[in-house]
Structure formats: structure tokens, C-alpha cells
Amino acid sequence: MKSNRLIFITIALIAGIAMGLTYGWVIDPVDFFDLTPDTLRSDYKADYVLMVAEANRFNPDPGLAARQLAIFGSLSPSAIAASGLDYARANGFDDSDIALMQELVTSLQAWSGLP
Amino acid sequence: MERTPVRRIPWDIFLTLLVPFLLGLGLGLVYSWIISPTRVIDSEPIALRADFKSQYRSAIAAAYAGTGNLPRAQSRLALLGDPDPIEALNAQAQRMLASGEIQQAGDIAALASALESGPTANTQPSPSTQIVSVVPGISTATLLPIQTDIPFLFTETPQLIQTQPVIIESTPRPTRTLVPTLGAPFTLTGQDTTCDTNLPDGLLQVLVLNSNGRQMAGVEIRITWDAGNEQFFTGLKPELGNGYADFIMSPNTTYTVQLGLGSDIASGLTPPACQTSSGDTFTGGIKLTFQQP
């Protein structure tokens, strides 16, 4: 009798935990705001790289471009730009946009001395 | 005599099932909301911290300065979810001017001006590039009351598109245009003498308006006099208006004022001598108004 009761308690506890996790992770997860750019979705990151590339074409300044790209975290600016370029190539950006991003990558690699 | 049976609380069931269940529910919520909340990936620009939004705006403005592609800039600005993107740009331009970032402030002010005066402010431009992206297999957090699968569109009005595998529609890139002009040179539409004892002596007030009569922030004003010259900008005193700027003139000095964007020249400006009602004299001021025709 006592062991049956213990089993019921355990089952109820586990059911409660499962319900709580489901609610907290799936049904109503935490709302996030004040996020950092490294959490941006890949297409937004690629578009940001494209923005920097567009500005860099008009006003070539790899130092400024590097500072603008630094918001994405600890990777080197050329690596961040290259990542955006890879995304653009894989997702069919316009050739002219890809060319701009390629220019930016090349410019940043030359500026930083990193391949 | 029979006693009516008293209904008893089924403590056994309560203790055996309900209490452990509620305890487990609480533990699960604590774990999923506090200890290990859903990891944030694939967020959208609208959820960025304010300072990163400012950087995003700067990048949009710099890109616009390079391409002149207003629809693309508009759709990018829309991602930030500002209630009034023009006001947000003007406010940022003012902050950047105050912190000495003149080049970037100029880009942002130019974009704000283009949005204000641009005919496409609420129209449907032809699409340029449309990118729909999904990162499959990665859970996303619910960020704000927006759909996480809203595609990233470089179009005027984002459309909800079903986003299973990656769909790319690439259309010809918009024609690259030169950096947009800010419109016709400004004309001097008002030049008034102010005799107000509540204002500082020799106060030169400048108000800059666009063709729609809206005040323009971040406009450079050049003032010259015999012994030197200086530049100042509108919008550094937003409490007096985005298009307002002022300068203290010295008595017995003649000044010339012109906008950096090109304008009529207000010349021969000398602080007037004014009198109070009691007959005391003081140095008055001048108020200039420039407007795009």
C-alpha cells in the first residue's frame, strides 16, 4: 500500500515537471529583447554584411567596415564578411550584391593581413 | 438515530497526486524559464538592444549613401520596428552630432531627409531582392509578438511566405543611382529682429525647414565674420525643434550665414540694439528661417 502511494507521488511529480518544461520551453517560452547582433538570423547577418559592403564601395574604408562588422562578436571582420558572402552565394543573392561582398572580403583580408 | 455522513476531503488523493504534480509543475517552470530558458538564435533586428539598433541604422544610412536605394533602405529600417523611422533617424543624427560623429550623422540625416521628401514613403516599389531564409532544425525563441518565419524581404511591404526549404527569388538589381540630392537649395524665407529680454544677448536663431515645412535635423550652418568662421548644426536642442540651431553673436560684428547644403546667403547680420519698456538698451537677436522651395 505504501509503495503504491510512493509510485503515484513519483508519477505525479514527473508529470508536473514534464508539463512545466513543455509550457516553459514550447507553449510560452521566455520573451527575449535587448539582444546582441550575434543572435541575428543568418539572412539578417548577411544583409548587414551587404550593407557594410555597399557603404564600403562608396567610401572605401576597411577600418570602418571592420568596426561595423565587429558587432557580431569575436570572429575576425574578414571571417564575418566571408560568412555573409557564403550565405549570399548559397542563397542566390544578386550577382552584383555578391560582387560587393566579395570586394569587402578581399578588402578586409588585405587590410588585416589574414586570409 | 442515524448520523448524516460528513463529506471528507480526499486528502489521500490530494497528497498523493495533486501536491506532487504542482510541485513538479513549479520545478519545470523554474527550470524552463529561469535556469535554462530557450536559447536565443535566429532573432530579428527588432529585438536588438537600443545601441545595436543605432548601429544597424548607421549601417543602413551608410549603405543608402553608397547606393541611393531608398526602397531597400526603407525595408531595412522597417525591420527595426521604430514607430516613426524618420524621428528615430533624426534623433540618432542629433546624438551623433553631439558626440562628434559628423560623417555618420550626415548620412543618417540625409536618409531621414530622403524619407521625408521621397515620393515612395508609402508606396509599393518594385521588388529588388527577396530573400527567404529558414534555418531548419533549429528551435527559435519567441521574441516578440511577431512571426519568426516572416521572410526577410527587400521589398516595401514584407509578405508572409511559407518558408520551408529555402526559396530564393532574385530579380534584377535596382539601377544604381548617385547619392541623392537633398533637393533644391534652401531659400531664406524669414529674417526677423528679436528684442526679447528673456533671450540671451545677440542670439542668432536659425530654423531650417524642408519643402513640406518639417524641421530638418543635422543641417550644417556656416557663419563667418571678419575675424573668423564657425559651423554649427540644427537639432542639438531638440526641445526647441529638430530644425533649430542658435549662435551667440558679438555686438558690433557683422556676420554672414549660409547652410552647408547650399542656400541663400544671409549677409550683413549685426545684433540689433533694443530698448526695454523702461528705456534701458540691450543687444537683441536675429531669427533666420531657411526652407527648401
CSV table of C-alpha atoms in Angstrom, one decimal:
chain,number,residue,atom,x,y,z
A,1,MET,CA,0.0,0.0,0.0
A,2,LYS,CA,2.7,2.4,1.0
A,3,SER,CA,4.8,1.6,-2.1
A,4,ASN,CA,1.8,2.2,-4.3
A,5,ARG,CA,1.4,5.6,-2.9
A,6,LEU,CA,5.1,6.4,-3.5
A,7,ILE,CA,4.7,5.3,-7.1
A,8,PHE,CA,1.7,7.7,-7.5
A,9,ILE,CA,3.6,10.5,-6.0
A,10,THR,CA,6.5,9.9,-8.3
A,11,ILE,CA,4.3,9.7,-11.4
A,12,ALA,CA,2.5,13.0,-10.4
A,13,LEU,CA,5.8,14.7,-9.8
A,14,ILE,CA,7.2,13.6,-13.2
A,15,ALA,CA,4.0,14.6,-14.9
A,16,GLY,CA,4.2,18.0,-13.3
A,17,ILE,CA,7.8,18.5,-14.3
A,18,ALA,CA,7.1,17.5,-17.9
A,19,MET,CA,4.1,19.8,-18.0
A,20,GLY,CA,6.2,22.7,-16.7
A,21,LEU,CA,9.0,22.1,-19.1
A,22,THR,CA,6.6,21.9,-22.0
A,23,TYR,CA,4.9,25.1,-21.0
A,24,GLY,CA,8.1,26.9,-20.4
A,25,TRP,CA,10.0,25.8,-23.5
A,26,VAL,CA,7.3,25.3,-26.1
A,27,ILE,CA,4.0,26.9,-25.2
A,28,ASP,CA,5.1,30.1,-23.6
A,29,PRO,CA,8.9,30.4,-23.7
A,30,VAL,CA,10.7,33.4,-22.4
A,31,ASP,CA,10.4,36.6,-24.5
A,32,PHE,CA,13.7,38.0,-25.3
A,33,PHE,CA,14.6,41.5,-26.1
A,34,ASP,CA,17.7,43.7,-25.9
A,35,LEU,CA,19.6,41.1,-27.8
A,36,THR,CA,23.1,41.3,-29.3
A,37,PRO,CA,23.7,41.1,-33.0
A,38,ASP,CA,25.4,37.7,-32.9
A,39,THR,CA,21.9,36.2,-32.3
A,40,LEU,CA,20.5,37.6,-35.5
A,41,ARG,CA,19.3,35.1,-38.1
A,42,SER,CA,21.7,34.3,-40.9
A,43,ASP,CA,19.9,36.2,-43.5
A,44,TYR,CA,19.9,39.4,-41.4
A,45,LYS,CA,23.6,38.9,-40.7
A,46,ALA,CA,24.3,38.5,-44.4
A,47,ASP,CA,22.2,41.6,-45.2
A,48,TYR,CA,24.2,43.6,-42.6
A,49,VAL,CA,27.4,42.4,-44.3
A,50,LEU,CA,25.9,43.6,-47.6
A,51,MET,CA,25.1,47.0,-46.1
A,52,VAL,CA,28.7,47.3,-45.0
A,53,ALA,CA,29.8,46.3,-48.4
A,54,GLU,CA,27.6,48.8,-50.1
A,55,ALA,CA,29.0,51.6,-47.9
A,56,ASN,CA,32.5,50.3,-48.4
A,57,ARG,CA,32.1,50.6,-52.2
A,58,PHE,CA,31.0,54.2,-51.8
A,59,ASN,CA,33.5,55.1,-49.2
A,60,PRO,CA,36.4,52.5,-49.1
A,61,ASP,CA,37.5,52.3,-45.5
A,62,PRO,CA,38.3,48.8,-44.4
A,63,GLY,CA,38.9,50.0,-40.8
A,64,LEU,CA,35.5,51.5,-40.6
A,65,ALA,CA,34.0,48.3,-42.2
A,66,ALA,CA,35.9,46.2,-39.7
A,67,ARG,CA,34.4,48.2,-36.8
A,68,GLN,CA,30.9,47.9,-38.2
A,69,LEU,CA,31.3,44.1,-38.5
A,70,ALA,CA,32.8,43.8,-35.1
A,71,ILE,CA,29.3,43.9,-33.6
A,72,PHE,CA,29.0,40.2,-34.5
A,73,GLY,CA,31.5,39.0,-31.9
A,74,SER,CA,34.9,37.6,-31.7
A,75,LEU,CA,35.5,36.4,-35.3
A,76,SER,CA,37.7,38.5,-37.4
A,77,PRO,CA,36.0,41.0,-39.6
A,78,SER,CA,37.1,39.2,-42.8
A,79,ALA,CA,35.7,35.9,-41.4
A,80,ILE,CA,32.4,37.6,-40.6
A,81,ALA,CA,32.2,39.1,-44.1
A,82,ALA,CA,33.2,35.8,-45.6
A,83,SER,CA,30.4,34.1,-43.7
A,84,GLY,CA,28.0,36.6,-45.1
A,85,LEU,CA,29.4,36.0,-48.6
A,86,ASP,CA,28.9,32.3,-48.2
A,87,TYR,CA,25.3,32.8,-47.2
A,88,ALA,CA,24.8,35.1,-50.1
A,89,ARG,CA,26.2,32.6,-52.6
A,90,ALA,CA,24.3,29.7,-51.1
A,91,ASN,CA,21.0,31.6,-51.2
A,92,GLY,CA,21.1,33.2,-54.6
A,93,PHE,CA,21.7,36.9,-53.8
A,94,ASP,CA,22.1,39.0,-56.9
A,95,ASP,CA,25.4,38.8,-58.6
A,96,SER,CA,26.1,42.4,-58.0
A,97,ASP,CA,25.5,42.0,-54.3
A,98,ILE,CA,27.8,39.0,-54.2
A,99,ALA,CA,30.4,41.0,-56.0
A,100,LEU,CA,30.1,43.8,-53.5
A,101,MET,CA,30.5,41.4,-50.6
A,102,GLN,CA,33.5,39.7,-52.3
A,103,GLU,CA,35.1,43.1,-52.7
A,104,LEU,CA,34.6,43.7,-49.0
A,105,VAL,CA,36.1,40.3,-48.0
A,106,THR,CA,39.1,41.0,-50.2
A,107,SER,CA,39.5,44.4,-48.8
A,108,LEU,CA,39.3,43.2,-45.2
A,109,GLN,CA,41.7,40.4,-45.9
A,110,ALA,CA,44.2,42.8,-47.4
A,111,TRP,CA,43.6,45.2,-44.5
A,112,SER,CA,44.1,42.7,-41.8
A,113,GLY,CA,46.7,40.6,-43.5
A,114,LEU,CA,44.6,37.5,-42.7
A,115,PRO,CA,43.4,35.1,-45.5
B,1,MET,CA,-30.7,7.8,15.1
B,2,GLU,CA,-28.5,7.7,12.1
B,3,ARG,CA,-25.9,10.4,11.5
B,4,THR,CA,-25.6,12.0,8.1
B,5,PRO,CA,-22.2,11.1,6.8
B,6,VAL,CA,-19.9,14.2,6.5
B,7,ARG,CA,-18.1,14.6,3.2
B,8,ARG,CA,-14.5,14.5,3.8
B,9,ILE,CA,-11.8,16.0,1.8
B,10,PRO,CA,-10.0,13.2,0.0
B,11,TRP,CA,-6.7,14.0,1.5
B,12,ASP,CA,-5.2,10.9,0.2
B,13,ILE,CA,-5.7,11.8,-3.4
B,14,PHE,CA,-4.7,15.4,-2.8
B,15,LEU,CA,-1.5,14.5,-1.1
B,16,THR,CA,-0.7,11.6,-3.5
B,17,LEU,CA,-1.4,13.3,-6.8
B,18,LEU,CA,-2.1,17.0,-6.7
B,19,VAL,CA,0.7,18.2,-4.5
B,20,PRO,CA,3.5,16.3,-6.3
B,21,PHE,CA,2.0,17.4,-9.6
B,22,LEU,CA,2.0,21.1,-8.6
B,23,LEU,CA,5.5,20.7,-7.2
B,24,GLY,CA,6.7,19.2,-10.4
B,25,LEU,CA,5.0,21.9,-12.5
B,26,GLY,CA,6.7,24.6,-10.5
B,27,LEU,CA,10.1,22.9,-10.8
B,28,GLY,CA,9.6,22.5,-14.6
B,29,LEU,CA,8.7,26.2,-15.0
B,30,VAL,CA,11.6,27.4,-12.9
B,31,TYR,CA,13.9,25.3,-15.0
B,32,SER,CA,12.5,26.3,-18.4
B,33,TRP,CA,12.0,30.0,-17.6
B,34,ILE,CA,14.9,30.8,-15.3
B,35,ILE,CA,17.6,28.1,-15.1
B,36,SER,CA,17.7,27.1,-18.8
B,37,PRO,CA,15.4,29.3,-20.9
B,38,THR,CA,15.2,28.6,-24.6
B,39,ARG,CA,18.5,29.7,-26.2
B,40,VAL,CA,18.1,32.7,-28.5
B,41,ILE,CA,19.1,32.2,-32.0
B,42,ASP,CA,17.7,33.4,-35.2
B,43,SER,CA,16.5,36.7,-33.7
B,44,GLU,CA,15.3,39.6,-35.7
B,45,PRO,CA,16.6,43.2,-35.7
B,46,ILE,CA,13.6,44.4,-33.9
B,47,ALA,CA,14.7,42.5,-30.8
B,48,LEU,CA,18.2,44.1,-30.7
B,49,ARG,CA,19.3,46.3,-27.9
B,50,ALA,CA,18.9,50.0,-28.5
B,51,ASP,CA,22.6,50.7,-29.1
B,52,PHE,CA,22.8,47.9,-31.6
B,53,LYS,CA,19.7,49.2,-33.3
B,54,SER,CA,21.6,52.5,-33.6
B,55,GLN,CA,24.5,50.8,-35.3
B,56,TYR,CA,22.1,49.0,-37.6
B,57,ARG,CA,20.6,52.3,-38.5
B,58,SER,CA,24.0,53.8,-39.2
B,59,ALA,CA,24.8,50.8,-41.5
B,60,ILE,CA,21.5,51.3,-43.3
B,61,ALA,CA,22.3,55.0,-43.8
B,62,ALA,CA,25.8,54.4,-44.9
B,63,ALA,CA,24.6,51.8,-47.4
B,64,TYR,CA,22.0,54.2,-48.6
B,65,ALA,CA,24.7,56.9,-49.1
B,66,GLY,CA,26.5,54.4,-51.2
B,67,THR,CA,23.6,53.0,-53.3
B,68,GLY,CA,20.9,55.6,-53.2
B,69,ASN,CA,18.5,52.7,-53.0
B,70,LEU,CA,15.6,54.2,-50.9
B,71,PRO,CA,13.2,51.3,-51.1
B,72,ARG,CA,15.9,49.0,-49.8
B,73,ALA,CA,16.8,51.4,-47.0
B,74,GLN,CA,13.1,51.7,-46.1
B,75,SER,CA,12.6,47.9,-45.9
B,76,ARG,CA,15.7,47.6,-43.8
B,77,LEU,CA,14.5,50.3,-41.4
B,78,ALA,CA,11.2,48.6,-41.1
B,79,LEU,CA,13.0,45.6,-39.6
B,80,LEU,CA,13.9,47.7,-36.6
B,81,GLY,CA,10.2,48.4,-35.8
B,82,ASP,CA,10.6,52.0,-35.0
B,83,PRO,CA,7.2,53.7,-34.6
B,84,ASP,CA,8.4,56.6,-36.7
B,85,PRO,CA,11.7,55.8,-38.5
B,86,ILE,CA,12.2,59.4,-39.6
B,87,GLU,CA,12.1,60.6,-36.0
B,88,ALA,CA,14.4,57.8,-34.9
B,89,LEU,CA,16.9,58.7,-37.6
B,90,ASN,CA,16.7,62.4,-36.7
B,91,ALA,CA,17.2,61.7,-33.0
B,92,GLN,CA,20.1,59.5,-33.8
B,93,ALA,CA,21.6,62.1,-36.1
B,94,GLN,CA,21.4,64.6,-33.3
B,95,ARG,CA,23.1,62.3,-30.8
B,96,MET,CA,25.9,61.5,-33.2
B,97,LEU,CA,26.4,65.2,-34.0
B,98,ALA,CA,26.6,65.9,-30.3
B,99,SER,CA,29.2,63.1,-30.0
B,100,GLY,CA,31.2,64.4,-33.0
B,101,GLU,CA,30.4,61.7,-35.5
B,102,ILE,CA,29.7,64.2,-38.2
B,103,GLN,CA,30.1,61.9,-41.2
B,104,GLN,CA,27.7,59.3,-40.0
B,105,ALA,CA,25.3,61.9,-38.7
B,106,GLY,CA,25.3,63.4,-42.1
B,107,ASP,CA,24.5,60.0,-43.7
B,108,ILE,CA,21.6,59.5,-41.3
B,109,ALA,CA,20.3,63.0,-41.7
B,110,ALA,CA,20.4,62.5,-45.5
B,111,LEU,CA,18.4,59.3,-45.2
B,112,ALA,CA,15.9,61.0,-43.0
B,113,SER,CA,15.5,63.8,-45.4
B,114,ALA,CA,15.1,61.4,-48.3
B,115,LEU,CA,12.4,59.5,-46.4
B,116,GLU,CA,10.7,62.8,-45.6
B,117,SER,CA,10.7,64.1,-49.1
B,118,GLY,CA,10.8,60.8,-51.0
B,119,PRO,CA,7.7,60.0,-53.0
B,120,THR,CA,8.0,56.4,-52.1
B,121,ALA,CA,7.4,56.8,-48.5
B,122,ASN,CA,4.2,54.8,-48.5
B,123,THR,CA,4.2,53.3,-52.0
B,124,GLN,CA,4.9,49.9,-53.3
B,125,PRO,CA,8.2,49.9,-55.0
B,126,SER,CA,9.2,47.2,-57.4
B,127,PRO,CA,10.9,44.4,-55.6
B,128,SER,CA,14.7,44.3,-55.8
B,129,THR,CA,16.0,41.2,-54.0
B,130,GLN,CA,13.9,38.9,-52.0
B,131,ILE,CA,15.5,36.5,-49.6
B,132,VAL,CA,13.6,33.9,-47.7
B,133,SER,CA,15.6,32.1,-45.2
B,134,VAL,CA,15.0,29.2,-42.9
B,135,VAL,CA,17.5,27.5,-40.8
B,136,PRO,CA,15.9,24.1,-40.5
B,137,GLY,CA,16.1,22.1,-37.4
B,138,ILE,CA,16.9,24.9,-35.0
B,139,SER,CA,14.4,25.9,-32.5
B,140,THR,CA,13.8,29.6,-32.1
B,141,ALA,CA,12.7,31.5,-29.1
B,142,THR,CA,9.5,33.5,-29.3
B,143,LEU,CA,10.9,37.0,-29.2
B,144,LEU,CA,8.2,39.5,-29.6
B,145,PRO,CA,4.7,39.2,-31.0
B,146,ILE,CA,5.9,38.7,-34.5
B,147,GLN,CA,6.2,35.7,-36.6
B,148,THR,CA,9.6,34.3,-36.5
B,149,ASP,CA,9.2,33.0,-40.0
B,150,ILE,CA,8.5,36.3,-41.6
B,151,PRO,CA,10.7,36.3,-44.6
B,152,PHE,CA,13.4,38.9,-45.0
B,153,LEU,CA,12.3,40.9,-47.9
B,154,PHE,CA,14.0,43.8,-49.6
B,155,THR,CA,10.6,45.0,-50.7
B,156,GLU,CA,8.5,47.7,-49.5
B,157,THR,CA,5.9,45.5,-47.8
B,158,PRO,CA,7.1,42.3,-46.4
B,159,GLN,CA,4.9,39.3,-47.3
B,160,LEU,CA,4.3,36.2,-45.3
B,161,ILE,CA,5.7,33.4,-47.3
B,162,GLN,CA,5.7,29.8,-46.3
B,163,THR,CA,9.3,29.1,-45.5
B,164,GLN,CA,10.2,25.5,-46.0
B,165,PRO,CA,13.1,24.8,-47.9
B,166,VAL,CA,15.0,27.9,-48.9
B,167,ILE,CA,13.2,29.9,-51.5
B,168,ILE,CA,15.1,32.5,-53.4
B,169,GLU,CA,13.7,34.8,-55.9
B,170,SER,CA,16.2,37.0,-57.4
B,171,THR,CA,15.2,39.8,-59.6
B,172,PRO,CA,17.4,42.3,-61.4
B,173,ARG,CA,19.2,44.6,-59.1
B,174,PRO,CA,17.8,48.1,-59.0
B,175,THR,CA,19.7,50.6,-61.0
B,176,ARG,CA,22.5,52.1,-59.1
B,177,THR,CA,21.9,55.7,-58.6
B,178,LEU,CA,24.1,58.5,-57.4
B,179,VAL,CA,23.9,59.8,-53.9
B,180,PRO,CA,20.6,61.5,-53.7
B,181,THR,CA,20.5,65.2,-53.6
B,182,LEU,CA,18.6,66.9,-50.7
B,183,GLY,CA,16.5,68.9,-53.1
B,184,ALA,CA,16.8,72.4,-54.3
B,185,PRO,CA,19.0,74.9,-52.4
B,186,PHE,CA,17.3,76.5,-49.4
B,187,THR,CA,15.9,79.9,-49.6
B,188,LEU,CA,15.9,82.5,-46.9
B,189,THR,CA,12.2,82.9,-46.2
B,190,GLY,CA,12.5,84.9,-43.0
B,191,GLN,CA,14.8,87.3,-41.3
B,192,ASP,CA,13.5,88.9,-38.2
B,193,THR,CA,14.9,91.0,-35.4
B,194,THR,CA,14.1,89.8,-31.9
B,195,CYS,CA,14.1,92.1,-29.0
B,196,ASP,CA,13.3,89.8,-26.1
B,197,THR,CA,14.9,90.4,-22.7
B,198,ASN,CA,14.3,86.7,-21.9
B,199,LEU,CA,16.7,85.6,-24.6
B,200,PRO,CA,20.5,85.8,-24.4
B,201,ASP,CA,22.0,89.0,-25.9
B,202,GLY,CA,23.0,88.7,-29.5
B,203,LEU,CA,21.2,85.4,-30.0
B,204,LEU,CA,21.1,84.3,-33.7
B,205,GLN,CA,18.3,81.7,-34.1
B,206,VAL,CA,18.2,79.6,-37.3
B,207,LEU,CA,15.3,77.4,-38.3
B,208,VAL,CA,15.7,75.0,-41.2
B,209,LEU,CA,12.6,73.5,-42.9
B,210,ASN,CA,12.2,71.2,-45.8
B,211,SER,CA,9.7,71.7,-48.6
B,212,ASN,CA,7.0,70.1,-46.5
B,213,GLY,CA,7.6,72.5,-43.7
B,214,ARG,CA,9.1,69.9,-41.4
B,215,GLN,CA,12.1,70.8,-39.4
B,216,MET,CA,15.3,69.2,-40.5
B,217,ALA,CA,17.9,68.0,-38.1
B,218,GLY,CA,21.6,67.7,-38.7
B,219,VAL,CA,21.9,70.5,-41.2
B,220,GLU,CA,25.2,72.3,-41.1
B,221,ILE,CA,25.1,76.1,-40.8
B,222,ARG,CA,28.2,78.1,-41.7
B,223,ILE,CA,28.7,81.5,-40.1
B,224,THR,CA,31.5,83.8,-41.0
B,225,TRP,CA,32.6,87.2,-39.8
B,226,ASP,CA,35.7,89.4,-40.1
B,227,ALA,CA,37.8,87.6,-37.7
B,228,GLY,CA,36.8,84.0,-38.3
B,229,ASN,CA,34.1,81.4,-39.1
B,230,GLU,CA,32.3,78.6,-37.4
B,231,GLN,CA,29.9,75.9,-38.2
B,232,PHE,CA,27.0,74.6,-36.1
B,233,PHE,CA,24.2,72.2,-36.7
B,234,THR,CA,20.4,72.1,-36.3
B,235,GLY,CA,18.9,69.6,-33.9
B,236,LEU,CA,21.3,69.9,-31.0
B,237,LYS,CA,18.5,71.4,-28.9
B,238,PRO,CA,15.6,69.1,-29.7
B,239,GLU,CA,13.5,70.7,-27.1
B,240,LEU,CA,13.4,73.7,-29.3
B,241,GLY,CA,12.8,71.8,-32.5
B,242,ASN,CA,14.7,69.4,-34.7
B,243,GLY,CA,15.5,72.2,-37.2
B,244,TYR,CA,16.6,74.7,-34.7
B,245,ALA,CA,20.1,76.0,-34.0
B,246,ASP,CA,21.5,79.1,-32.4
B,247,PHE,CA,24.7,81.0,-32.1
B,248,ILE,CA,25.7,84.0,-29.9
B,249,MET,CA,26.8,87.0,-31.9
B,250,SER,CA,29.1,89.6,-30.6
B,251,PRO,CA,27.9,93.3,-30.7
B,252,ASN,CA,29.3,95.5,-33.4
B,253,THR,CA,30.3,92.4,-35.5
B,254,THR,CA,28.8,91.7,-38.9
B,255,TYR,CA,28.0,88.1,-39.8
B,256,THR,CA,27.2,86.1,-42.9
B,257,VAL,CA,25.2,82.9,-42.7
B,258,GLN,CA,24.7,80.1,-45.2
B,259,LEU,CA,23.6,76.5,-45.0
B,260,GLY,CA,26.2,73.8,-45.8
B,261,LEU,CA,23.7,72.1,-48.1
B,262,GLY,CA,23.5,75.3,-50.2
B,263,SER,CA,21.2,78.2,-49.6
B,264,ASP,CA,20.7,81.9,-50.0
B,265,ILE,CA,23.3,83.9,-48.1
B,266,ALA,CA,22.1,86.0,-45.2
B,267,SER,CA,24.7,88.7,-45.0
B,268,GLY,CA,25.2,91.9,-43.1
B,269,LEU,CA,23.8,90.4,-39.9
B,270,THR,CA,24.5,92.6,-36.9
B,271,PRO,CA,22.9,92.2,-33.5
B,272,PRO,CA,20.4,95.0,-33.2
B,273,ALA,CA,20.2,97.5,-30.3
B,274,CYS,CA,16.9,97.1,-28.5
B,275,GLN,CA,15.2,99.0,-25.7
B,276,THR,CA,13.2,97.8,-22.8
B,277,SER,CA,10.0,99.5,-21.8
B,278,SER,CA,11.9,101.3,-19.1
B,279,GLY,CA,14.3,102.8,-21.7
B,280,ASP,CA,17.3,100.5,-21.0
B,281,THR,CA,19.2,99.3,-24.0
B,282,PHE,CA,20.3,95.8,-24.7
B,283,THR,CA,21.5,93.7,-27.6
B,284,GLY,CA,18.8,91.9,-29.4
B,285,GLY,CA,18.9,88.9,-31.7
B,286,ILE,CA,18.1,87.8,-35.2
B,287,LYS,CA,16.0,84.9,-36.3
B,288,LEU,CA,16.6,83.4,-39.8
B,289,THR,CA,14.3,80.8,-41.4
B,290,PHE,CA,15.6,78.7,-44.4
B,291,GLN,CA,13.3,76.5,-46.3
B,292,GLN,CA,13.5,74.3,-49.4
B,293,PRO,CA,11.3,75.7,-52.1
